[in-house]
Every structure is written in structure tokens, then in C-alpha cells.
C-alpha positions as a Markdown table, in Angstrom:
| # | Residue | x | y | z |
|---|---|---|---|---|
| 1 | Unk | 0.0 | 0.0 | 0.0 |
| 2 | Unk | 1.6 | 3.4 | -1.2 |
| 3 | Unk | 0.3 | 5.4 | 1.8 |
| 4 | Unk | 3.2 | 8.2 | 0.9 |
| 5 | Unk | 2.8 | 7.8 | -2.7 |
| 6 | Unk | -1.0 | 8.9 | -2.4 |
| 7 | Unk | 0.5 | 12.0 | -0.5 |
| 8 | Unk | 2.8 | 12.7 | -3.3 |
| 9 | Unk | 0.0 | 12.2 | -5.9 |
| 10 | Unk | -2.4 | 14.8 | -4.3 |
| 11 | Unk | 0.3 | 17.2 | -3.5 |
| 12 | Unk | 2.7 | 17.4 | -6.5 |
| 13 | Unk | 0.5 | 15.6 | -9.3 |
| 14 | Unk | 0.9 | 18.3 | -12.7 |
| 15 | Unk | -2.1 | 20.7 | -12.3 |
| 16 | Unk | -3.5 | 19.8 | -16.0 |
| 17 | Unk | -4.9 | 16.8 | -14.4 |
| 18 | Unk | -8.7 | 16.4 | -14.0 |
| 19 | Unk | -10.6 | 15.6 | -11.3 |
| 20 | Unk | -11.4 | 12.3 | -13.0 |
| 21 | Unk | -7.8 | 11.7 | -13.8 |
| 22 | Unk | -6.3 | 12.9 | -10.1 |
| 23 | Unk | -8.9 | 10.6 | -8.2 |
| 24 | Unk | -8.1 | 7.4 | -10.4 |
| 25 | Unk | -4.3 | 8.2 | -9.8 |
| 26 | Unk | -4.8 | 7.8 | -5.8 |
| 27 | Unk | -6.7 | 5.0 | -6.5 |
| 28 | Unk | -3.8 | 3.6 | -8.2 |
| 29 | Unk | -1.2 | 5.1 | -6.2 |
| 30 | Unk | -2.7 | 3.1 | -3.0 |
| 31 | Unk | -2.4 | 0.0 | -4.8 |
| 32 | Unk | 1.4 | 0.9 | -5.5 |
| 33 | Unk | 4.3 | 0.0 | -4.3 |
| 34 | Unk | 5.8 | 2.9 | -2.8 |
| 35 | Unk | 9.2 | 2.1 | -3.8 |
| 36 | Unk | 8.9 | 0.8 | -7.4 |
| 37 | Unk | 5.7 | 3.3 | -8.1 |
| 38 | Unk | 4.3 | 0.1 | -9.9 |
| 39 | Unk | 0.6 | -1.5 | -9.5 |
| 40 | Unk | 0.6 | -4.9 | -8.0 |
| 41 | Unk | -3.2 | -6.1 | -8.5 |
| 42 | Unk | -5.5 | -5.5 | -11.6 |
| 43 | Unk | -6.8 | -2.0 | -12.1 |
| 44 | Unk | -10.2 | -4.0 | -13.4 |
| 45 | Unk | -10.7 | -4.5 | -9.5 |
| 46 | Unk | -14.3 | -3.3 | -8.1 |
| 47 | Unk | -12.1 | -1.5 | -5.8 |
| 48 | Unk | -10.7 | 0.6 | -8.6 |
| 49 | Unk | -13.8 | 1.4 | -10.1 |
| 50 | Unk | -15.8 | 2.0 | -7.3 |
| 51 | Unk | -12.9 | 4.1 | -5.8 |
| 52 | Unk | -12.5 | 6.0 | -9.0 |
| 53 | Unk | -16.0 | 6.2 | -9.8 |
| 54 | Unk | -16.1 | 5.0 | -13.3 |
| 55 | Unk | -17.2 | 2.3 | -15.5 |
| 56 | Unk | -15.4 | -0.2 | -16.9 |
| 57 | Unk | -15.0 | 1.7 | -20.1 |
| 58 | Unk | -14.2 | 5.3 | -19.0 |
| 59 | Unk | -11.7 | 3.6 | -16.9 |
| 60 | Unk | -9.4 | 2.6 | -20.4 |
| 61 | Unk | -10.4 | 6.2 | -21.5 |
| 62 | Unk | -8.6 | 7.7 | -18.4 |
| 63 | Unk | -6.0 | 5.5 | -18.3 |
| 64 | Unk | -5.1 | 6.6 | -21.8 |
| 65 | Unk | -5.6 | 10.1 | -21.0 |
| 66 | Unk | -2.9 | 9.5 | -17.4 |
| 67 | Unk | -0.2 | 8.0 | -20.2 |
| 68 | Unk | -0.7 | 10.7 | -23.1 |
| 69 | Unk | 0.1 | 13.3 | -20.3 |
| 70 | Unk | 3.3 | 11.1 | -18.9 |
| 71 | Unk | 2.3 | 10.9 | -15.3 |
| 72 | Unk | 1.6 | 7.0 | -16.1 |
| 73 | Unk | 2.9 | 4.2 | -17.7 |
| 74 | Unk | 1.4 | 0.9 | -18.8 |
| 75 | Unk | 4.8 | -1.9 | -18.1 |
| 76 | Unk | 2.7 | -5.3 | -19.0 |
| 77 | Unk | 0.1 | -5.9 | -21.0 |
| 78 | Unk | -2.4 | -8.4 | -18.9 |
| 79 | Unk | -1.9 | -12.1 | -20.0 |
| 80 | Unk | -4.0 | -15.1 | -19.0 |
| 81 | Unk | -1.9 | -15.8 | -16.1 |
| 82 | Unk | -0.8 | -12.5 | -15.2 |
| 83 | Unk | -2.8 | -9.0 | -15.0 |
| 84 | Unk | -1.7 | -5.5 | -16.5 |
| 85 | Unk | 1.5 | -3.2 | -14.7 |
| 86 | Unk | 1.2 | 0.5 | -14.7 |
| 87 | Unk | 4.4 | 2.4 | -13.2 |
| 88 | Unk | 3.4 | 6.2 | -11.7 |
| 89 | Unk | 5.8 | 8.9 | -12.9 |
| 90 | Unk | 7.7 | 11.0 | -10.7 |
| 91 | Unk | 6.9 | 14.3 | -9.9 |
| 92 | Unk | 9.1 | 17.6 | -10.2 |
| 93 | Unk | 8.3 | 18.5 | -6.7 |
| 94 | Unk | 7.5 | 14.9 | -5.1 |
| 95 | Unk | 8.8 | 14.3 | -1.3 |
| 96 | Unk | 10.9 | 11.1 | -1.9 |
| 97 | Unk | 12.5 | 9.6 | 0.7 |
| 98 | Unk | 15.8 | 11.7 | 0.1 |
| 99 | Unk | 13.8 | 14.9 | 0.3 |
| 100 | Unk | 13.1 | 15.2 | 4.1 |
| 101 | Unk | 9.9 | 15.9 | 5.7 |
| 102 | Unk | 9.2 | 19.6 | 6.1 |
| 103 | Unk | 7.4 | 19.4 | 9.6 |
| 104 | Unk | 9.4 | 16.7 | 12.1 |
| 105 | Unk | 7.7 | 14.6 | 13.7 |
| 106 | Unk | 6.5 | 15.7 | 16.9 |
| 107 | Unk | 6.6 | 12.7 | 19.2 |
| 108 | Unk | 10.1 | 11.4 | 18.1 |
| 109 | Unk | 12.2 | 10.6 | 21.8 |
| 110 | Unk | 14.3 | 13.6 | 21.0 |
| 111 | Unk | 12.0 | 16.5 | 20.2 |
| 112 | Unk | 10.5 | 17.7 | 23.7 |
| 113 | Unk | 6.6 | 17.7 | 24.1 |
| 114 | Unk | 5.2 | 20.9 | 24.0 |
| 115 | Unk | 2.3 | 20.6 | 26.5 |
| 116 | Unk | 4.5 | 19.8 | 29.7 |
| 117 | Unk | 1.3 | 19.0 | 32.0 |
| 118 | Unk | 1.0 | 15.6 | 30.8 |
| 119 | Unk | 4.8 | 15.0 | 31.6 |
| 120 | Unk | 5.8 | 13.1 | 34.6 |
| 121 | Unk | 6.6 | 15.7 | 37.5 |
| 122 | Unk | 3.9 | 18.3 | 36.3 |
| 123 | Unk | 0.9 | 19.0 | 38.2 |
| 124 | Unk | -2.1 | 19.2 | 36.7 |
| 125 | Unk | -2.9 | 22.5 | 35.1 |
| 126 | Unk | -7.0 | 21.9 | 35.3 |
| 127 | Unk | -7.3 | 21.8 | 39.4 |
| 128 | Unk | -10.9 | 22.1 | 38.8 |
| 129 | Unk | -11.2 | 19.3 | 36.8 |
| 130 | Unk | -10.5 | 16.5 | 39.5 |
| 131 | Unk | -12.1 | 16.0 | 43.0 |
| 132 | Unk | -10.4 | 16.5 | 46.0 |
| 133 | Unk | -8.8 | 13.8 | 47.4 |
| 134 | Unk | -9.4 | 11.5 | 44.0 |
| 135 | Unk | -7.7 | 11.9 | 41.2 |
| 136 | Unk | -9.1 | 9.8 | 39.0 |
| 137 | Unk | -12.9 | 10.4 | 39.7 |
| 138 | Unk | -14.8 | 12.2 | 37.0 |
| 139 | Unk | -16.6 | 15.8 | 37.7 |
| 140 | Unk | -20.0 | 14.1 | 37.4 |
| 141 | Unk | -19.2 | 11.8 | 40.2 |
| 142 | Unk | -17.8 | 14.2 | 42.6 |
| 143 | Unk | -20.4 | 14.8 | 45.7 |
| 144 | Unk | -20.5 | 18.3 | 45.2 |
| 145 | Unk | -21.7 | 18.1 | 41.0 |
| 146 | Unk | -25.1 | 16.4 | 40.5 |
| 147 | Unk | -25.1 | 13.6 | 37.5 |
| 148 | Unk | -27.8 | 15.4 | 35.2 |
| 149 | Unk | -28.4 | 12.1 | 34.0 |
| 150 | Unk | -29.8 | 11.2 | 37.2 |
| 151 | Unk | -32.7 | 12.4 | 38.1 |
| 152 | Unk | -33.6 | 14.0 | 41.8 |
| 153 | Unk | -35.6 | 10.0 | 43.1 |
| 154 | Unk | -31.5 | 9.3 | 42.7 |
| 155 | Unk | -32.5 | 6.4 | 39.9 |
| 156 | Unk | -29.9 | 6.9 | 36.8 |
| 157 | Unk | -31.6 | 6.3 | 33.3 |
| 158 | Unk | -30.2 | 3.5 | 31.6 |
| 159 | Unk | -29.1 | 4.2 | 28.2 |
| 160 | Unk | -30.3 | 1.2 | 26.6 |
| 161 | Unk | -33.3 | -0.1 | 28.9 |
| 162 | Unk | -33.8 | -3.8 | 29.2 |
| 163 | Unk | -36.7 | -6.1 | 27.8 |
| 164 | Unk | -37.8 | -5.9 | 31.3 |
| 165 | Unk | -39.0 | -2.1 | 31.5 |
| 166 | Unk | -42.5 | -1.6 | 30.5 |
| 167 | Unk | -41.9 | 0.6 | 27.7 |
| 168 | Unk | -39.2 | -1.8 | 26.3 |
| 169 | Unk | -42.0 | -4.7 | 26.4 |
| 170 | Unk | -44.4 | -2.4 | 24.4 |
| 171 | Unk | -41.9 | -1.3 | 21.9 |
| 172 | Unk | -40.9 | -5.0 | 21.6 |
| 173 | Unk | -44.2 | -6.1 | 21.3 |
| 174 | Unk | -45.5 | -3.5 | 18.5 |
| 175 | Unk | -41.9 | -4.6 | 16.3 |
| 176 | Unk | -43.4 | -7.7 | 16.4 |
| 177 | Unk | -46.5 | -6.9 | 15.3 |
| 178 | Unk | -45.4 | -4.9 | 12.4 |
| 179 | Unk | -42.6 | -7.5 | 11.3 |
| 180 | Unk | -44.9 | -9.2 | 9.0 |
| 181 | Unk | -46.5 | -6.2 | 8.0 |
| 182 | Unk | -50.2 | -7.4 | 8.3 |
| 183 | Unk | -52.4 | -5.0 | 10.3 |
| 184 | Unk | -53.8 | -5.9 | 13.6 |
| 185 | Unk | -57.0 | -5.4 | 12.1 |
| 186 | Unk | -56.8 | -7.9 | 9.2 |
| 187 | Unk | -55.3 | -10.3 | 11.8 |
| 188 | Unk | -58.3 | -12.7 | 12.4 |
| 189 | Unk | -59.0 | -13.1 | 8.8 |
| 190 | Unk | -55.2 | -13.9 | 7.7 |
| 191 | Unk | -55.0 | -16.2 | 11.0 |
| 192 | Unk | -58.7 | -17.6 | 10.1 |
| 193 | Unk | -58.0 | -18.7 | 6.7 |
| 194 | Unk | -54.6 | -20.0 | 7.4 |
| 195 | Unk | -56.0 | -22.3 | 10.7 |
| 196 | Unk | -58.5 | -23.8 | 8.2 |
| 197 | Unk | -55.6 | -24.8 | 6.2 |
| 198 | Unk | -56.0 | -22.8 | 3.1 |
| 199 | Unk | -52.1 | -21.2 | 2.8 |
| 200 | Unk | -51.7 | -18.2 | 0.7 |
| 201 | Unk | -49.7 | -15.3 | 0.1 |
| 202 | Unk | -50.7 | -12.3 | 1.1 |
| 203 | Unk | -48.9 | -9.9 | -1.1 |
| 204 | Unk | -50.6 | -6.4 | 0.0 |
| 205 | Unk | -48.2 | -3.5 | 1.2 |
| 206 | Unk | -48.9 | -0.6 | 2.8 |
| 207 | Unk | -51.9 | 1.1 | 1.2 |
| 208 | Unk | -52.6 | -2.2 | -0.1 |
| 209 | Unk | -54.2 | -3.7 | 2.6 |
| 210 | Unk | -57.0 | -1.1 | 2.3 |
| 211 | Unk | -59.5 | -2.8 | 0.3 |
| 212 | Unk | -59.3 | -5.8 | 2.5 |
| 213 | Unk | -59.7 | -3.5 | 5.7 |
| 214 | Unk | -62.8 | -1.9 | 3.8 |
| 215 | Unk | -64.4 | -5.2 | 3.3 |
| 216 | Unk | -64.0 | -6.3 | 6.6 |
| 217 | Unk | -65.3 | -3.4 | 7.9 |
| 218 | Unk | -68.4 | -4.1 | 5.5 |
| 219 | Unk | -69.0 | -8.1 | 5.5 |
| 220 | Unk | -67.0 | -9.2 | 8.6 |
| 221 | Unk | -64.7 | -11.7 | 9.1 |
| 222 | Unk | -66.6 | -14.8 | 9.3 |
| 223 | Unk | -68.1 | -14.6 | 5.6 |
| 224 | Unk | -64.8 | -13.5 | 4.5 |
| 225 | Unk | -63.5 | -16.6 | 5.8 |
| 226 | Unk | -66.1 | -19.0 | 4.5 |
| 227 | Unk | -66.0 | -17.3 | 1.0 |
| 228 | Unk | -62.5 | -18.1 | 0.9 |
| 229 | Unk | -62.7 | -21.6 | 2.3 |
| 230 | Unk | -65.7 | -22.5 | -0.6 |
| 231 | Unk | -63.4 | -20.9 | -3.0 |
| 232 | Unk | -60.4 | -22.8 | -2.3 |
| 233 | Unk | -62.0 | -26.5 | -2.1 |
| 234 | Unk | -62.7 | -25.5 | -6.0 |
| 235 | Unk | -59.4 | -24.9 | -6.9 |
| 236 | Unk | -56.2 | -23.9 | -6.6 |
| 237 | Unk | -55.6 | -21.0 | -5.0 |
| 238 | Unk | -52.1 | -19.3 | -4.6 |
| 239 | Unk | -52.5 | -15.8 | -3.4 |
| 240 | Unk | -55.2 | -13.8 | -1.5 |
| 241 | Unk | -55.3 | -12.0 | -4.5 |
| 242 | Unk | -58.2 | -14.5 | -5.7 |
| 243 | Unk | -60.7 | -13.7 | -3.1 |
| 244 | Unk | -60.8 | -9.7 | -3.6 |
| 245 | Unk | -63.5 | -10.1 | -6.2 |
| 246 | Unk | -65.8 | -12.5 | -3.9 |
| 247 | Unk | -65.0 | -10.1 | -1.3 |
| 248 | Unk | -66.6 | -7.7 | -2.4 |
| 249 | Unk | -70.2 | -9.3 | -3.6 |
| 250 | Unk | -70.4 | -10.1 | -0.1 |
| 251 | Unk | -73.3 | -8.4 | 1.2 |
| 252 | Unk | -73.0 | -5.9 | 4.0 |
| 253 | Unk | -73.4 | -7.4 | 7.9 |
| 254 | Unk | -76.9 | -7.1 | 9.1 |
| 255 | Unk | -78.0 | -3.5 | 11.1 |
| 256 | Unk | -77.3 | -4.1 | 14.8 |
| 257 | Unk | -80.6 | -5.3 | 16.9 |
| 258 | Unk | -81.6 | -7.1 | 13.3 |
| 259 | Unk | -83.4 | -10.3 | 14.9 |
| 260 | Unk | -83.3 | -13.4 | 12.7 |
| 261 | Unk | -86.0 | -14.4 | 10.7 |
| 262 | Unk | -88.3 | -17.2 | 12.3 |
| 263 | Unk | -88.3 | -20.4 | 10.3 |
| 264 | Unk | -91.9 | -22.1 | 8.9 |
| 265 | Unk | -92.8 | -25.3 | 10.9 |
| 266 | Unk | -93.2 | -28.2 | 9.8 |
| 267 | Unk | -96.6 | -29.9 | 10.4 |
| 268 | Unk | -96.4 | -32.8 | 12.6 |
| 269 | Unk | -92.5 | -31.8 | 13.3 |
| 270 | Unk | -89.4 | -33.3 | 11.9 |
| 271 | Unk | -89.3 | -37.2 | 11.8 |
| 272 | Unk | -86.3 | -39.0 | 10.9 |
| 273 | Unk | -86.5 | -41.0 | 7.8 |
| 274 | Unk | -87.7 | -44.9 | 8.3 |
| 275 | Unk | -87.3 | -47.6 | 6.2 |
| 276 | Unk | -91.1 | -48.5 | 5.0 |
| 277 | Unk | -92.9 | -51.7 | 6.7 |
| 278 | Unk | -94.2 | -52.9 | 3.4 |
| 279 | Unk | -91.5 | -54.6 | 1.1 |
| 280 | Unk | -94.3 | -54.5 | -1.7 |
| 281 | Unk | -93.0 | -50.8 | -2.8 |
| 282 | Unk | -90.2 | -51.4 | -4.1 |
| 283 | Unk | -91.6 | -53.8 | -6.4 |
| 284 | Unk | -93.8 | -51.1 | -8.1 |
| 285 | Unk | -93.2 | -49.8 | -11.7 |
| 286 | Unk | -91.5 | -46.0 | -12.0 |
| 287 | Unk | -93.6 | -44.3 | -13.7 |
């Protein structure tokens, strides 16, 4: 990985370049060696076009546009076994290793700190910032500064509260609810159909779901269910889809207070059905 070659690349690359150009040189530049200037990997990568931000075909028209301005050059052609070199130029005002740095590094043993309090044998500049008598206690802690994330009862509030506080439960509960992203209300029809044995998909999202909320609202649940269940002992059915159309012929659910029709008697009342006595009848011609 060319961490200083990137450096070099954004700091002494020829100002004709483009952004395009300048951006697909880093890219390349951290996949070079830092020494050698050359590519080790392919410059086909994902990494390379994703970093660079091109396609697969502006990335040979930049690369010829790098080489015709001589800040790259293409070493090996890629073979079957072996994938394309490109060498990065050097630059007229590159910091090589020869070159020294122009700020020293600041922590090297030799070069003394500049903040002296956080040297051995200084005192701490910030008296203020430690509690008497404990020098590793935080302000918030101290007896004299109140936590403000404890409230005056003296009960902190957790930052992530557990499964066992109420609101956790409810939170919990409602995610669970909308995981499958069936509405409470359409519940006992999905769950009604399904414990009858009749499994479907139920492909409405969102706004979808109205229609079947409507005709719930209208018909109820229980003819909803027994429509489907008639429907699906005739054939095949695959998605809820199927039933919309039945749905919706369903007439409305009956007024409240609406008392049921009586029923006609029969005369004599119901009988079961007996065999007759005399054999003779079943001899008799049909007519």
C-alpha cells in the first residue's frame, strides 16, 4: 500500500490533471508500491472502479488520458496468467525519501513535548477538573456536582433499557407486530384462513391492505373466511389476490338489533327418515 505515494500524488501531481484523472491516480497510487511506483493487482478490480468512480470503459479512456500526459505508464500488458502493470511517474516537486519531511515529527524521543502538564513531574494545570482527594474520579461523580443524568428519586436512566421495563416490552411487542406487515386489524381473517388450512400469500403492502380493511369493515370476518374456504375447495388458489373479487359481492353485515327471521314449521314436526314396513313398494313400476 503506497500510503506516501497517495500524498505525493495529491500534493505534486501536474495541475493539467482532471478531477477524474487525479482521483483514479490515488486510486492507483494506494495500490502501488511505494518504492517501485508500480501496481501490484488489476486496475479492473471493483475496488478501482468504485474508488474512482467509473465504468469499466471510462476507466481505459482515463487511463489513456494519465499515459498521453506522462504521469503513467502501462509496463505489461495483462496475460492469461498475469494482470496488467502501470508504473506512476515521478513528480518535479515529489517528497521522496531523500527529500526530508518539512514538519518533524513531533513525538520522536528527541524532540521535547510541548504541553509539559501531561509529563511526569507536572501537576495538573486543570485543578478544577479532578475532585479533592481522588484523582481519577470524573466531575460528574464528585459529591458536590449532581449527574444530570440522574434524576432527583437518585434512579440513573439507563441508556439502553432492558426487555424488562414496560416501555421496552411495548416497543418490543408492537416490532413484532409490524414485522410481518399485516395490520392488527386484518389479523383474524389472515389467521382464520390460514388455521383452516388454506395457505396463501398475502402480497398487500402498505396502502394495499385497504380494500381488505374496507371489506372487513363491510362483510366481517366470518363470511370473508367462509368465502375463501368455498373458494379454495374449487381450486387452486395461490395468493389472496383471488378472493378480492368475492370479497366484495359479499353483502353488508346485518344492522345491529336485526333479529333473525323465524323459520316455517313443519306440520307434525321433523321425523327421521324410516325404512317402510311394506316390502311391496319397491316392487312397483317408476312411472
Amino acid at each position: 500500500m503506497g500510503i506516501r505515494l497517495i500524498v505525493e500524488v495529491l500534493a505534486s501531481a501536474p495541475e493539467a490533471l482532471t478531477h477524474r484523472e487525479k482521483l483514479l491516480l490515488v486510486v492507483l497510487a494506494e495500490d502501488a508500491n511505494d518504492d517501485t511506483r508500480v501496481t501490484w493487482n488489476s486496475v479492473e478490480r471493483p475496488e478501482v472502479l468504485r474508488g474512482a468512480k467509473l465504468s469499466r470503459s471510462q476507466l481505459y479512456a482515463v487511463l489513456k488520458s494519465l499515459a498521453a500526459k506522462g504521469v503513467l505508464a502501462k509496463l505489461a500488458a495483462g496475460q492469461k496468467n498475469g494482470t496488467a502493470k502501470y508504473q506512476i511517474a515521478e513528480f518535479p516537486e515529489s517528497q521522496r525519501p531523500e527529500i526530508p519531511d518539512t514538519e518533524p515529527p513531533s513525538q520522536r524521543p528527541r524532540i521535547r513535548d510541548a504541553d509539559d502538564a501531561q509529563r511526569p513531574g507536572f501537576p495538573d494545570t486543570d485543578p478544577s477538573a479532578q475532585c479533592q482527594g481522588n484523582a481519577d474520579t470524573e466531575p460528574s461523580q464528585c459529591q458536590e456536582i449532581r449527574d444530570v443524568s440522574v434524576p432527583e428519586s437518585g434512579t440513573p436512566t439507563p441508556l439502553n433499557p432492558s426487555t424488562t421495563t414496560p416501555l421496552a416490552s411495548k416497543r418490543e411487542s408492537q416490532q413484532q407486530n409490524r414485522g410481518d406487515g399485516i395490520p392488527e386489524s386484518a389479523r383474524p381473517l389472515v389467521d382464520g384462513i390460514t388455521a383452516a388450512g388454506v395457505y396463501v400469500r398475502w402480497p398487500f403492502k402498505g396502502n394495499g391492505w385497504f380494500p381488505v380493511l374496507a371489506m372487513i369493515a363491510k362483510s366481517g370476518v366470518p363470511a370473508m373466511v367462509d368465502h375463501a374456504l368455498k373458494a379454495a375447495s374449487r381450486t387452486n388458489v395461490e395468493s389472496a389476490n383471488y378472493f378480492l373479487k368475492g370479497w366484495s359481492e359479499l353483502p353488508p353485515m346485518p344492522a345491529p338489533g336485526t333479529e333473525r327471521p323465524p323459520l316455517r314449521a313443519v306440520s307434525g314436526g321433523w321425523r327421521p327418515f324410516q325404512n317402510p314396513e311394506n316390502h311391496d313398494v319397491y316392487d312397483e313400476p317408476l312411472i
